[in-house]
Coordinates of C-alpha atoms and ligand atoms in Angstrom, one line a residue:
M1196 CA 110.8 -73.1 -24.9
S1197 CA 110.6 -74.8 -28.1
T1198 CA 112.0 -74.8 -31.5
I1199 CA 109.4 -73.7 -33.4
N1200 CA 109.8 -71.5 -36.4
P1201 CA 109.2 -67.4 -35.4
F1202 CA 109.7 -66.2 -38.7
L1203 CA 106.5 -68.9 -40.1
S1204 CA 104.6 -68.3 -36.8
A1205 CA 105.2 -64.1 -37.8
M1206 CA 103.9 -64.7 -41.4
S1207 CA 100.8 -67.1 -40.3
Q1208 CA 100.3 -64.1 -37.8
L1209 CA 100.0 -62.1 -41.1
K1210 CA 97.9 -63.8 -42.9
K1211 CA 95.1 -63.7 -41.1
A1212 CA 95.1 -59.7 -41.5
E1213 CA 95.9 -59.7 -45.2
Q1214 CA 92.7 -61.7 -45.8
V1215 CA 91.2 -59.3 -44.1
T1216 CA 92.5 -56.3 -45.8
V1217 CA 92.3 -58.0 -49.8
N1218 CA 88.7 -58.9 -49.3
N1219 CA 87.7 -55.8 -48.1
K1220 CA 84.0 -55.7 -50.9
Q1221 CA 84.7 -51.9 -51.3
L1222 CA 87.4 -52.7 -53.4
T1223 CA 87.9 -53.2 -57.0
G1224 CA 89.2 -55.9 -58.8
K1225 CA 92.2 -53.8 -59.8
Q1226 CA 92.6 -52.5 -56.1
K1227 CA 92.6 -55.4 -54.5
A1228 CA 95.7 -56.9 -56.7
A1229 CA 97.6 -54.0 -56.4
L1230 CA 96.9 -54.3 -52.2
Q1231 CA 98.1 -58.2 -53.1
Q1232 CA 101.6 -57.0 -54.4
K1233 CA 102.5 -54.9 -52.1
I1234 CA 102.1 -57.3 -49.1
D1235 CA 103.5 -59.9 -50.7
R1236 CA 106.6 -57.9 -51.1
L1237 CA 106.2 -57.7 -47.0
K1238 CA 106.7 -61.2 -46.8
Q1239 CA 110.1 -61.2 -47.4
P1240 CA 112.8 -58.5 -45.6
Q1241 CA 114.8 -55.9 -47.8
R1242 CA 117.7 -56.1 -47.0
V1243 CA 119.7 -59.6 -44.8
V1244 CA 123.4 -58.8 -43.9
N1245 CA 125.3 -61.6 -42.3
V1246 CA 128.7 -60.6 -40.3
T1247 CA 131.5 -62.3 -39.0
I1248 CA 132.9 -60.8 -36.3
P1249 CA 137.1 -62.1 -35.0
V1250 CA 137.6 -61.2 -31.4
I1251 CA 140.8 -61.5 -29.4
M1252 CA 139.6 -63.8 -26.7
D1253 CA 141.3 -63.3 -22.9
D1254 CA 143.7 -66.5 -23.8
G1255 CA 144.8 -64.5 -26.7
S1256 CA 143.2 -67.1 -28.8
Q1257 CA 140.7 -65.9 -31.5
Q1258 CA 136.8 -66.6 -31.4
I1259 CA 134.8 -66.0 -34.9
F1260 CA 130.9 -65.2 -34.2
Q1261 CA 128.2 -64.6 -36.1
G1262 CA 126.2 -61.9 -36.3
Y1263 CA 122.9 -60.4 -38.3
R1264 CA 121.0 -57.3 -39.4
V1265 CA 117.8 -58.2 -41.4
Q1266 CA 116.3 -54.2 -42.9
F1267 CA 112.8 -56.0 -43.0
N1268 CA 110.8 -52.5 -44.1
N1269 CA 111.7 -48.8 -44.6
S1270 CA 108.0 -47.7 -46.3
R1271 CA 107.2 -45.1 -43.4
G1272 CA 110.6 -44.7 -42.5
P1273 CA 114.2 -45.7 -41.3
Y1274 CA 114.3 -49.3 -40.3
K1275 CA 114.5 -49.4 -36.2
G1276 CA 115.0 -52.1 -34.0
G1277 CA 117.3 -53.7 -31.1
I1278 CA 120.1 -56.3 -31.2
R1279 CA 120.6 -59.4 -29.5
Y1280 CA 123.3 -61.3 -28.1
H1281 CA 121.6 -65.0 -27.2
H1282 CA 123.4 -68.3 -28.4
N1283 CA 119.8 -69.5 -30.5
V1284 CA 119.7 -66.5 -31.9
S1285 CA 119.2 -67.1 -35.8
L1286 CA 118.0 -65.8 -39.3
D1287 CA 114.4 -66.5 -38.6
E1288 CA 114.7 -65.1 -35.0
V1289 CA 115.6 -62.1 -36.5
K1290 CA 113.5 -62.3 -39.9
A1291 CA 110.3 -62.4 -37.8
L1292 CA 112.0 -59.7 -34.8
S1293 CA 112.2 -57.4 -37.6
F1294 CA 109.0 -57.4 -38.8
W1295 CA 107.4 -57.5 -36.0
M1296 CA 109.1 -54.0 -35.6
A1297 CA 108.0 -52.8 -38.7
M1298 CA 104.4 -53.3 -37.5
K1299 CA 104.9 -52.2 -34.4
C1300 CA 106.3 -49.0 -35.1
A1301 CA 103.3 -49.0 -37.5
V1302 CA 100.5 -49.7 -35.3
A1303 CA 102.9 -47.2 -32.1
D1304 CA 102.3 -45.1 -35.1
L1305 CA 105.9 -43.7 -35.4
P1306 CA 107.9 -42.9 -38.2
L1307 CA 109.8 -45.7 -38.3
G1308 CA 110.0 -49.1 -40.3
G1309 CA 111.9 -52.2 -39.4
G1310 CA 114.1 -53.8 -38.0
K1311 CA 116.5 -56.2 -36.1
G1312 CA 120.1 -57.2 -35.5
G1313 CA 121.2 -60.6 -33.6
I1314 CA 124.8 -62.2 -32.4
I1315 CA 124.3 -65.9 -31.4
V1316 CA 126.7 -66.1 -28.3
D1317 CA 125.6 -66.8 -24.8
P1318 CA 127.2 -63.2 -23.3
K1319 CA 127.4 -65.0 -19.8
M1320 CA 130.4 -67.2 -20.7
L1321 CA 132.4 -63.8 -22.1
S1322 CA 134.4 -61.5 -19.5
V1323 CA 133.5 -57.7 -20.0
G1324 CA 136.5 -57.1 -22.1
E1325 CA 135.5 -60.2 -24.3
L1326 CA 132.0 -58.5 -24.3
E1327 CA 133.2 -55.1 -25.5
R1328 CA 135.2 -56.7 -28.2
L1329 CA 132.5 -58.2 -29.8
S1330 CA 130.5 -55.8 -29.0
R1331 CA 132.6 -52.9 -30.9
G1332 CA 133.4 -55.2 -33.2
Y1333 CA 129.6 -55.7 -34.7
G1334 CA 129.2 -52.0 -34.4
E1335 CA 132.2 -51.7 -37.0
A1336 CA 130.6 -54.6 -39.0
I1337 CA 127.3 -52.9 -39.0
A1338 CA 128.3 -49.3 -39.9
D1339 CA 127.7 -48.9 -43.6
I1340 CA 124.5 -50.1 -42.8
I1341 CA 123.2 -47.7 -40.6
G1342 CA 123.0 -44.3 -39.2
P1343 CA 120.2 -41.6 -38.2
D1344 CA 117.9 -41.7 -41.6
T1345 CA 118.8 -45.3 -41.9
D1346 CA 118.4 -47.5 -39.5
V1347 CA 118.3 -47.1 -36.0
P1348 CA 119.6 -49.9 -33.5
A1349 CA 118.7 -50.4 -29.9
P1350 CA 119.3 -53.1 -26.9
D1351 CA 117.3 -56.2 -26.5
V1352 CA 117.8 -59.3 -24.9
N1353 CA 121.2 -59.1 -22.9
T1354 CA 122.3 -55.8 -24.3
N1355 CA 121.7 -52.7 -22.7
G1356 CA 123.1 -49.0 -22.7
I1357 CA 126.3 -50.0 -21.6
I1358 CA 127.3 -52.2 -24.8
M1359 CA 125.3 -49.6 -27.0
G1360 CA 127.8 -46.8 -25.9
W1361 CA 130.9 -49.3 -27.3
M1362 CA 128.7 -49.1 -30.2
V1363 CA 128.1 -45.8 -30.8
D1364 CA 131.9 -45.5 -30.2
E1365 CA 132.7 -47.4 -32.5
F1366 CA 130.4 -45.7 -35.4
L1367 CA 131.5 -42.5 -34.9
K1368 CA 135.1 -44.2 -35.0
T1369 CA 134.2 -44.8 -38.5
Q1370 CA 132.1 -41.6 -39.6
R1371 CA 135.1 -39.1 -38.3
K1372 CA 137.4 -41.9 -40.8
K1373 CA 134.5 -41.0 -43.6
A1374 CA 134.7 -37.5 -43.1
K1375 CA 138.4 -37.0 -43.0
L1376 CA 138.7 -38.7 -46.2
F1377 CA 136.2 -35.3 -48.0
G1378 CA 138.9 -33.7 -45.4
K1379 CA 136.1 -32.5 -43.3
T1380 CA 135.6 -32.5 -39.6
L1381 CA 132.7 -33.7 -37.7
T1382 CA 131.3 -30.8 -35.4
K1383 CA 130.0 -31.7 -31.5
R1384 CA 126.4 -31.2 -33.2
D1385 CA 127.4 -33.3 -36.3
E1386 CA 128.0 -35.9 -33.6
M1387 CA 125.5 -35.7 -30.8
K1388 CA 122.6 -36.2 -34.4
L1389 CA 124.7 -39.2 -35.8
K1390 CA 124.5 -40.6 -31.9
S1391 CA 120.9 -40.5 -32.8
T1392 CA 121.7 -43.7 -34.9
F1393 CA 121.5 -45.4 -31.5
T1394 CA 118.9 -45.6 -28.6
G1395 CA 118.4 -46.7 -25.6
K1396 CA 121.9 -45.3 -24.7
A1397 CA 123.1 -44.4 -21.0
I1398 CA 121.6 -41.1 -20.8
K1399 CA 125.3 -39.1 -20.3
D1400 CA 125.6 -40.9 -24.0
G1401 CA 122.5 -39.2 -24.9
G1402 CA 120.2 -41.5 -24.1
S1403 CA 116.7 -40.1 -23.4
E1404 CA 115.4 -40.3 -19.6
G1405 CA 112.8 -43.3 -19.0
R1406 CA 114.0 -45.1 -22.1
E1407 CA 115.1 -48.3 -19.4
E1408 CA 111.7 -48.7 -18.3
A1409 CA 109.5 -47.6 -21.3
T1410 CA 108.5 -51.0 -22.1
G1411 CA 106.9 -51.6 -19.1
L1412 CA 105.0 -48.7 -18.2
G1413 CA 103.9 -49.0 -22.2
G1414 CA 103.2 -52.1 -21.6
L1415 CA 100.8 -51.0 -18.1
F1416 CA 99.2 -47.9 -20.0
V1417 CA 97.6 -50.8 -22.6
L1418 CA 97.2 -53.3 -20.0
Q1419 CA 94.8 -50.4 -18.7
A1420 CA 93.2 -49.0 -21.4
I1421 CA 92.4 -52.8 -22.6
L1422 CA 91.4 -53.9 -18.6
K1423 CA 88.8 -50.9 -19.1
K1424 CA 87.5 -52.0 -22.4
L1425 CA 87.0 -55.8 -21.2
R1426 CA 85.8 -54.2 -17.7
L1427 CA 87.7 -56.5 -15.4
K1428 CA 88.2 -55.1 -12.8
G1429 CA 88.8 -55.0 -8.3
K1430 CA 91.9 -56.4 -6.7
L1431 CA 93.8 -58.5 -9.6
T1432 CA 96.8 -60.7 -9.5
A1433 CA 99.5 -61.6 -12.1
A1434 CA 101.9 -63.7 -13.0
V1435 CA 105.6 -62.6 -14.7
Q1436 CA 107.5 -64.8 -16.8
G1437 CA 111.2 -63.4 -17.4
F1438 CA 113.2 -60.8 -14.8
G1439 CA 115.4 -58.9 -16.9
N1440 CA 114.6 -55.3 -18.2
V1441 CA 111.0 -56.2 -19.5
G1442 CA 109.8 -58.4 -16.7
Y1443 CA 111.8 -56.6 -13.9
N1444 CA 109.6 -53.2 -15.1
I1445 CA 106.5 -55.1 -15.2
V1446 CA 106.2 -56.5 -12.4
K1447 CA 107.2 -52.8 -10.9
F1448 CA 104.5 -51.2 -12.5
L1449 CA 101.9 -53.5 -12.3
D1450 CA 102.6 -53.1 -8.5
E1451 CA 103.2 -49.8 -8.5
A1452 CA 99.7 -49.8 -10.3
G1453 CA 98.0 -52.4 -7.0
I1454 CA 98.1 -55.3 -9.1
T1455 CA 99.3 -58.0 -6.9
V1456 CA 102.3 -59.9 -8.8
V1457 CA 102.7 -63.5 -7.4
A1458 CA 104.7 -65.2 -9.2
V1459 CA 107.5 -64.6 -11.6
S1460 CA 110.7 -66.8 -13.1
D1461 CA 114.2 -66.0 -15.0
S1462 CA 115.5 -68.8 -17.2
K1463 CA 116.5 -70.7 -13.9
G1464 CA 113.1 -71.7 -12.9
G1465 CA 110.8 -69.2 -10.4
I1466 CA 109.1 -68.2 -7.6
Y1467 CA 105.0 -67.8 -6.5
V1468 CA 104.2 -65.9 -3.3
P1469 CA 101.3 -65.6 -2.8
D1470 CA 100.9 -62.3 -0.6
G1471 CA 102.7 -59.7 -3.7
I1472 CA 105.9 -60.4 -4.1
N1473 CA 108.4 -56.7 -3.4
P1474 CA 110.0 -56.2 -7.0
A1475 CA 113.1 -54.3 -5.7
L1476 CA 113.9 -56.6 -2.9
T1477 CA 113.3 -59.8 -4.9
L1478 CA 116.1 -57.7 -7.8
E1479 CA 118.2 -57.1 -4.9
C1480 CA 118.2 -60.8 -3.8
K1481 CA 118.4 -62.3 -7.4
K1482 CA 121.3 -60.1 -7.7
K1483 CA 123.3 -61.4 -4.6
N1484 CA 122.6 -65.3 -4.7
G1485 CA 122.5 -65.5 -9.3
Y1486 CA 118.9 -66.8 -8.6
L1487 CA 115.0 -66.4 -7.3
A1488 CA 114.6 -69.3 -5.6
G1489 CA 114.2 -68.5 -1.9
C1490 CA 114.0 -64.7 -2.8
Y1491 CA 110.3 -64.8 -0.9
C1492 CA 110.1 -61.3 -0.8
S1493 CA 107.2 -59.6 0.2
G1494 CA 106.0 -56.7 2.1
S1495 CA 109.6 -54.8 3.5
V1496 CA 111.4 -58.2 4.2
C1497 CA 112.5 -61.9 2.2
D1498 CA 111.3 -64.6 4.4
L1499 CA 111.7 -68.7 3.0
K1500 CA 107.9 -68.9 4.5
K1501 CA 106.6 -66.7 2.3
G1502 CA 106.8 -68.5 -0.8
K1503 CA 107.9 -71.8 -2.7
Q1504 CA 109.7 -72.7 -5.9
V1505 CA 107.9 -73.1 -9.0
T1506 CA 109.0 -73.8 -12.5
N1507 CA 108.6 -72.3 -16.1
D1508 CA 106.0 -74.2 -17.1
A1509 CA 103.8 -74.4 -13.7
L1510 CA 104.3 -70.2 -13.5
L1511 CA 102.5 -70.2 -17.1
E1512 CA 99.6 -72.2 -15.3
L1513 CA 99.4 -70.4 -12.4
P1514 CA 95.3 -69.6 -11.5
V1515 CA 95.9 -65.4 -12.2
D1516 CA 93.5 -62.9 -13.7
I1517 CA 96.8 -61.2 -15.8
L1518 CA 99.6 -63.8 -17.1
V1519 CA 102.7 -62.0 -19.1
P1520 CA 104.9 -63.6 -21.1
A1521 CA 107.8 -61.5 -20.7
A1522 CA 111.1 -63.6 -21.9
L1523 CA 111.3 -65.0 -24.8
E1524 CA 109.6 -66.6 -28.3
N1525 CA 107.0 -69.7 -28.1
A1526 CA 106.5 -69.8 -24.5
V1527 CA 102.5 -70.2 -24.6
T1528 CA 101.9 -73.2 -27.1
Q1529 CA 99.9 -76.0 -28.0
E1530 CA 100.8 -78.0 -25.1
N1531 CA 100.2 -75.9 -22.4
A1532 CA 97.6 -72.8 -24.0
G1533 CA 94.4 -75.5 -22.6
K1534 CA 95.9 -75.0 -19.2
I1535 CA 96.2 -71.4 -18.7
K1536 CA 93.4 -70.4 -16.3
A1537 CA 94.6 -65.8 -16.8
K1538 CA 91.5 -64.3 -17.8
V1539 CA 93.8 -62.2 -20.0
V1540 CA 97.7 -62.3 -20.8
L1541 CA 99.5 -59.6 -21.6
E1542 CA 102.7 -60.3 -24.8
M1543 CA 105.6 -58.3 -23.8
A1544 CA 108.4 -60.6 -25.1
N1545 CA 108.2 -60.4 -29.1
G1546 CA 106.3 -63.6 -30.1
P1547 CA 105.4 -65.3 -27.0
T1548 CA 102.3 -67.3 -28.5
T1549 CA 102.2 -69.6 -31.6
P1550 CA 99.4 -69.6 -33.8
E1551 CA 98.3 -73.0 -32.3
A1552 CA 98.1 -71.4 -29.6
D1553 CA 96.7 -68.2 -29.7
V1554 CA 93.2 -70.1 -31.4
I1555 CA 93.2 -72.4 -28.7
L1556 CA 93.3 -68.9 -26.0
Y1557 CA 90.7 -67.1 -28.7
K1558 CA 88.2 -70.3 -28.7
K1559 CA 88.7 -70.2 -24.2
G1560 CA 87.7 -67.3 -24.3
V1561 CA 91.0 -65.7 -23.7
P1562 CA 92.2 -62.1 -25.0
V1563 CA 95.9 -62.0 -25.9
I1564 CA 96.9 -58.6 -25.8
P1565 CA 99.4 -59.0 -28.7
D1566 CA 103.2 -58.1 -28.6
I1567 CA 103.3 -55.5 -30.6
L1568 CA 100.7 -53.5 -29.3
S1569 CA 101.6 -54.7 -25.7
N1570 CA 105.7 -53.9 -25.8
S1571 CA 105.3 -50.8 -28.0
G1572 CA 106.5 -48.8 -25.6
G1573 CA 110.3 -49.6 -25.9
V1574 CA 110.4 -48.4 -29.3
T1575 CA 107.7 -45.3 -28.7
V1576 CA 110.8 -43.8 -26.2
S1577 CA 114.0 -44.8 -28.4
A1578 CA 111.8 -42.8 -31.6
F1579 CA 111.7 -40.0 -28.5
E1580 CA 115.7 -41.0 -28.2
W1581 CA 116.3 -40.5 -31.6
E1582 CA 114.4 -37.0 -32.0
Q1583 CA 115.8 -35.4 -29.2
N1584 CA 119.2 -36.3 -30.6
L1585 CA 118.5 -35.0 -33.7
K1586 CA 116.9 -31.8 -32.7
G1587 CA 119.9 -31.7 -29.7
Q1588 CA 117.2 -30.7 -27.0
H1589 CA 117.0 -33.0 -23.7
W1590 CA 113.2 -34.0 -21.8
T1591 CA 112.3 -34.6 -18.8
K1592 CA 110.8 -38.2 -17.9
A1593 CA 107.2 -36.2 -17.2
Q1594 CA 107.5 -35.4 -20.7
V1595 CA 109.0 -38.1 -22.0
N1596 CA 105.8 -40.2 -19.9
K1597 CA 103.5 -37.9 -20.6
K1598 CA 103.9 -38.3 -24.6
L1599 CA 104.2 -42.1 -23.5
A1600 CA 101.3 -42.6 -21.9
H1601 CA 99.2 -40.6 -25.5
K1602 CA 100.7 -42.4 -27.9
M1603 CA 100.3 -46.0 -26.1
A1604 CA 96.2 -44.9 -25.2
A1605 CA 96.0 -44.3 -29.7
A1606 CA 97.4 -47.7 -30.2
A1607 CA 95.1 -49.3 -27.8
E1608 CA 92.0 -47.6 -28.7
A1609 CA 92.9 -48.3 -32.9
V1610 CA 93.8 -51.3 -31.7
W1611 CA 90.6 -52.0 -29.7
Q1612 CA 88.4 -50.2 -32.4
A1613 CA 90.1 -52.5 -35.2
S1614 CA 88.7 -55.4 -33.5
V1615 CA 84.9 -54.5 -33.0
A1616 CA 84.6 -53.1 -36.6
H1617 CA 86.6 -56.7 -37.7
K1618 CA 84.6 -58.9 -35.0
T1619 CA 88.5 -60.1 -34.5
D1620 CA 90.9 -60.9 -32.0
L1621 CA 93.8 -58.5 -30.5
R1622 CA 96.3 -60.1 -32.4
T1623 CA 94.6 -59.6 -36.1
A1624 CA 93.7 -56.4 -34.9
A1625 CA 96.7 -54.9 -34.7
F1626 CA 97.9 -56.7 -37.5
I1627 CA 94.9 -54.9 -40.0
V1628 CA 95.8 -51.2 -38.2
A1629 CA 99.7 -51.7 -38.7
L1630 CA 99.2 -53.5 -42.4
G1631 CA 96.9 -50.6 -43.7
R1632 CA 99.3 -48.0 -42.2
I1633 CA 102.3 -49.5 -43.5
L1634 CA 100.6 -50.6 -47.1
K1635 CA 99.6 -47.1 -47.6
A1636 CA 103.3 -45.3 -47.6
M1637 CA 104.7 -47.9 -49.4
K1638 CA 104.7 -47.3 -53.0
Ligands
LIG835 P1 116.6 -59.4 -21.2 O1 117.8 -60.0 -21.1 O2 116.7 -58.0 -19.6 O3 115.9 -60.6 -19.9 C1 115.1 -62.0 -20.5 C2 114.9 -62.1 -19.3 O4 114.2 -63.8 -19.7 C3 115.9 -62.7 -18.1 O5 115.2 -62.2 -16.5 C4 116.0 -64.1 -19.1 O6 117.0 -64.7 -17.2 C5 114.7 -64.6 -19.0 N1 114.8 -65.9 -19.5 C6 115.8 -66.5 -20.3 N2 115.0 -67.5 -20.9 C7 113.9 -67.9 -20.3 C8 113.3 -69.1 -20.4 N3 113.7 -70.1 -21.1 N4 112.6 -69.5 -19.4 C9 112.4 -68.2 -18.1 N5 112.9 -67.0 -18.2 C10 113.7 -66.6 -19.0 O7 115.5 -58.9 -21.8 P2 114.7 -57.8 -22.2 O8 115.3 -56.8 -22.9 O9 113.9 -58.0 -20.8 O10 113.6 -58.9 -23.5 C11 112.6 -59.5 -23.2 C12 111.6 -60.0 -23.7 O11 110.8 -58.5 -24.4 C13 112.6 -60.4 -25.5 O12 111.0 -61.4 -25.9 C14 112.8 -58.8 -25.7 O13 113.0 -59.4 -27.5 C15 111.1 -58.2 -25.7 N6 111.6 -56.6 -26.1 C16 112.3 -56.0 -25.3 C17 112.4 -54.1 -25.6 C18 114.1 -53.5 -24.8 O14 113.3 -52.3 -24.5 N7 114.3 -54.0 -24.2 C19 110.9 -54.0 -26.3 C20 110.4 -54.9 -26.7 C21 110.6 -56.2 -26.6

């Protein structure tokens, strides 16, 4: 994937919604100027924290890792956003991701702002012990700037419930120490409330039912709502780039909804199975082999005759109805956008389409369902987890999924209506909705 600066892409996306918002003919000059001042404040994060994390490696040597936590905007509530482990993490990437989180939480109408964290590391090069020490180190390093009413992190690329568990543990240690300083002891109830500082936790640590698959399920709900508006029905096919948490789950839910997923890929390449892949068998095969090639699993068997290998680039250009980028930023660029044959793009990754590619797809008449709407199911169930911990409740999966369906339908409807009202693409519409809600909350 290319090295296009994601923060510049994010700001360029904001520009179009900014113009629509500020150029509202019903506003006076003074009102326009006041709005512009607020929007200008939204172009920079409120706080950027740089951390260095020393880790003693298994061979006794020390390695110092670089990490970030960016707190973009908290006008609507505590900062909220995941923590990414990747060798390409950069400050501009974390800034972009935290900005998108602020917009996403507003589109989903959650009482939360936007934040994001990251560590520059290839976690595949670490042992489990080294990964644990790094995660605990990061948890301790950011402990002073997070909390249930301040900043609520979660998993992102290459992080999961186990890693959240280590971080929660470190965070609680610092909070117990602080309480002791004032002669206090934390009760079990205090600790449960403090655990709401992290979401995406394992169920045993206070996690929510349905969180792991929430981004994928939310994506399906949004897709179904928009397909209805587009009047796109019948036997549909899809290709999905990425086969991690989000990629696997969207493949599973598309398949369950009767949409045939003919191709899927990960960082090592992809597979094309014209009869439609079996998600569970493909995952099992990939886990066994370590890669997708040869995992041509369809129906109830995996058979080499059922499929062939495809590159990540070729996957994006397959003749399918729905293209789902679910890996990293900048997958769809001005180089390949013209070659995309899909009728609709469902952005499950954050920032997978560059602004130049957006223009090409718009001209081609290919609607792009934007990330800040499509993948907002994850943060929505994270918000449910936060709420459950704060209230000392535990909701059933059926309760969680019902609330998620309701939130996603409302968000998709708001974005669709804004696109109709302003005669614009879905991304600009989503930004208009988010911007309106954030500006209303800003002082
Ligand atoms: P993950 O680490 O579980 O999976 C990432 C997947 O992308 C892996 O299959 C990896 O092999 C693949 N990948 C990496 N580089 C690739 C490349 N160059 N080409 C093709 N595939 C590649 O991460 P995830 O949680 O599934 O996150 C995926 C995307 O979804 C990210 O953009 C993330 O920010 C976004 N997202 C995640 C969540 C969540 O709840 N986890 C919520 C909203 C958005």
